[in-house]
Each structure stands twice: as structure tokens, then as C-alpha cells.
Coordinates of N, CA and C in Angstrom, one line a residue:
X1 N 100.9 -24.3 -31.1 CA 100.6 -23.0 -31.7 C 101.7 -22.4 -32.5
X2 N 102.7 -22.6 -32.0 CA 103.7 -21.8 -33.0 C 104.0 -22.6 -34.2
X3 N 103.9 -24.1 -34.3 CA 103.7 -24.7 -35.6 C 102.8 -24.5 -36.5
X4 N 102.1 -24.0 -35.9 CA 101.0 -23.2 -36.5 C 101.1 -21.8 -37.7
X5 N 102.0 -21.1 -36.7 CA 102.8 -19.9 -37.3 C 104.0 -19.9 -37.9
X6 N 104.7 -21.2 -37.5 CA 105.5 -21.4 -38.8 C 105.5 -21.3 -40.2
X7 N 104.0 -22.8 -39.9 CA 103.5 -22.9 -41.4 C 102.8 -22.0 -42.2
X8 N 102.0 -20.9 -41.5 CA 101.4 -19.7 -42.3 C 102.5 -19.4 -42.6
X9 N 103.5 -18.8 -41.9 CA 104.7 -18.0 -42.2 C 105.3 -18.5 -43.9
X10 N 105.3 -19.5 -43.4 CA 106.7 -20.4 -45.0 C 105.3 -20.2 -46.0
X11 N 104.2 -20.4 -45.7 CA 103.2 -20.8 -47.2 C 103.1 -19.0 -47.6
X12 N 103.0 -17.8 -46.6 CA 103.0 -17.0 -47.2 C 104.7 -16.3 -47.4
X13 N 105.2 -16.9 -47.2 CA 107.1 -17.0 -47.8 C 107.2 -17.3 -48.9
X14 N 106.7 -18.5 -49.2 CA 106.5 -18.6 -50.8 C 105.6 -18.5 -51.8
X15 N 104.3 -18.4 -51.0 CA 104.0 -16.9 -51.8 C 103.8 -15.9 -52.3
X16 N 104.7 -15.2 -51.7 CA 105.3 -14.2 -51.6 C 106.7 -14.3 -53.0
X17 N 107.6 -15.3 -52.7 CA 108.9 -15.5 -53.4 C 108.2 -15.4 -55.2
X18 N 107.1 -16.3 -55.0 CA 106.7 -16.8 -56.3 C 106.1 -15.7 -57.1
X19 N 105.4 -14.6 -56.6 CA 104.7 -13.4 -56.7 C 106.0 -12.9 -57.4
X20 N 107.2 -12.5 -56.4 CA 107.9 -11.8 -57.1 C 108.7 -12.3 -58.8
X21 N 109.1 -13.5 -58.0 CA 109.7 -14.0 -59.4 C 109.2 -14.5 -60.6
X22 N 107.5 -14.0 -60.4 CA 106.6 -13.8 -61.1 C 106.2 -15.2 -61.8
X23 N 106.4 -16.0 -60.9 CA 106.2 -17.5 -61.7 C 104.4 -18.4 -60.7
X24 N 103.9 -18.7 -61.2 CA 102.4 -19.5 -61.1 C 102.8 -20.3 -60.1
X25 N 101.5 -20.2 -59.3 CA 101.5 -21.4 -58.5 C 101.3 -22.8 -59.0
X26 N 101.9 -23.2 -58.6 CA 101.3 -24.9 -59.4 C 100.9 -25.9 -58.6
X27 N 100.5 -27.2 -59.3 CA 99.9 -28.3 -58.5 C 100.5 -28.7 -57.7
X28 N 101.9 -28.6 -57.4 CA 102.5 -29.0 -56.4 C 102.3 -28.1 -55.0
X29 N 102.1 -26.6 -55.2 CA 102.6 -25.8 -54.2 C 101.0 -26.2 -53.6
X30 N 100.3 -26.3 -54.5 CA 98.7 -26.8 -54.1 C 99.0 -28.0 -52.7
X31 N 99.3 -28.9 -53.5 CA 99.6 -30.3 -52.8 C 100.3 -29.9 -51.4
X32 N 101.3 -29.2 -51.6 CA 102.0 -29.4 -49.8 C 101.3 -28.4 -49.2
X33 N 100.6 -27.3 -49.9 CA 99.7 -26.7 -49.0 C 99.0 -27.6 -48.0
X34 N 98.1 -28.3 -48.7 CA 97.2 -29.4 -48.2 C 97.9 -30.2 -47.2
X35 N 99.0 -30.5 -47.5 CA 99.5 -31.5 -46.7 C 99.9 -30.5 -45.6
X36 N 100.0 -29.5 -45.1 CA 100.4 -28.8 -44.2 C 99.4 -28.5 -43.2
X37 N 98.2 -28.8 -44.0 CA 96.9 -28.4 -43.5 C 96.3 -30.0 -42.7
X38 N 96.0 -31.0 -43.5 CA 96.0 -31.6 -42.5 C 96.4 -32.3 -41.4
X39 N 97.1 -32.1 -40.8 CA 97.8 -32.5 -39.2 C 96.5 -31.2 -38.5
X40 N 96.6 -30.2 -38.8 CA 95.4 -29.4 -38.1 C 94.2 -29.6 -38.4
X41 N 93.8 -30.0 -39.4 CA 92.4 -30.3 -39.4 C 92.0 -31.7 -38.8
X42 N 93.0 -32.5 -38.5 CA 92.5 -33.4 -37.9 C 93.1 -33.7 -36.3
X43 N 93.7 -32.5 -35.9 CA 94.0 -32.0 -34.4 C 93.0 -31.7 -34.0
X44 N 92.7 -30.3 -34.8 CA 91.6 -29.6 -34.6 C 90.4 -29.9 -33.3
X45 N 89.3 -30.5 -33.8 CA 88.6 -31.4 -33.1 C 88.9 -31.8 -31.6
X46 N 90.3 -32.6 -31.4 CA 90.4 -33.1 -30.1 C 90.7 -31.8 -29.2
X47 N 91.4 -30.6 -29.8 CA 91.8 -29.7 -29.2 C 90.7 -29.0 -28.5
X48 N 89.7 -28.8 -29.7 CA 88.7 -28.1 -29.2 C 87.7 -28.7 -27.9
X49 N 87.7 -30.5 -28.0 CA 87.4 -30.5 -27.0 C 87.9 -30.7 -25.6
X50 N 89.4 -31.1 -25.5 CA 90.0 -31.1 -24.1 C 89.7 -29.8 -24.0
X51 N 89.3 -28.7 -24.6 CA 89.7 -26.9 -24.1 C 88.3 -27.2 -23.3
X52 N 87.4 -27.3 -24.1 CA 86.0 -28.0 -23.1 C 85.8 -28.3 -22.3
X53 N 86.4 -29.6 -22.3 CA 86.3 -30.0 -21.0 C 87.3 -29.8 -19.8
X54 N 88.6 -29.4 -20.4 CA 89.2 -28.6 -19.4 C 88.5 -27.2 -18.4
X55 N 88.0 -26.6 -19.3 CA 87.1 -25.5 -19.3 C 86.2 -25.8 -17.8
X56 N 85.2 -26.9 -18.2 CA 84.2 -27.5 -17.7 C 84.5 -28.0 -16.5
X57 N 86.2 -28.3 -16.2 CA 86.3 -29.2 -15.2 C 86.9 -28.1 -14.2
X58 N 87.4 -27.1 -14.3 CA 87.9 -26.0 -14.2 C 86.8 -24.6 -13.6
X59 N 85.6 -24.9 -13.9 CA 84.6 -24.3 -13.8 C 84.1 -24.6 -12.3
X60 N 84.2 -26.1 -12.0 CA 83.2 -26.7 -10.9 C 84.3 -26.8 -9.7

């Protein structure tokens, strides 16, 4: 979870930097966005289901 909040944190860091110094995002800032994204998008999924079935087993 908190690598989580890292990476929002730094993508809207530089964001932010680039806003000020009034320079365009480019295909690169594109690219590592992306690559930031998937390790979670393909966590994602298993997470959701051990929470399930943790849930489930937790339940009975």
C-alpha cells in the first residue's frame, strides 16, 4: 500500500514540477507512467482475490 502512495506521490511531483517550469509532458513521462502502473495492474487481481478468500475463510 504505501508503494502505492509513493508512486502517486512522485507522478504527481512531477507533474506538478513540469506544470511549473511550464514545459509539456512527453512521450517519455507517458512511458514511465505506464511502467509504474503495471506491477499494479497485474497485482491487482491476485490481491483482490486472497482478500476473498481470506474474507470467506474468516467468515466460517
Amino acid at each position: 500500500m504505501n508503494h502505492k502512495k509513493s508512486d502517486e506521490k512522485l507522478r504527481k511531483s512531477r507533474k506538478q514540477q513540469k506544470k511549473i517550469k511550464n514545459e509539456h509532458y512527453t512521450f517519455w513521462d507517458i512511458v514511465l507512467d505506464l511502467l509504474s502502473w503495471i506491477p499494479e495492474i497485474i497485482i491487482w487481481p491476485f490481491r483482490i482475490a486472497f482478500r476473498l478468500i481470506r474474507h470467506l475463510i474468516d467468515g466460517f
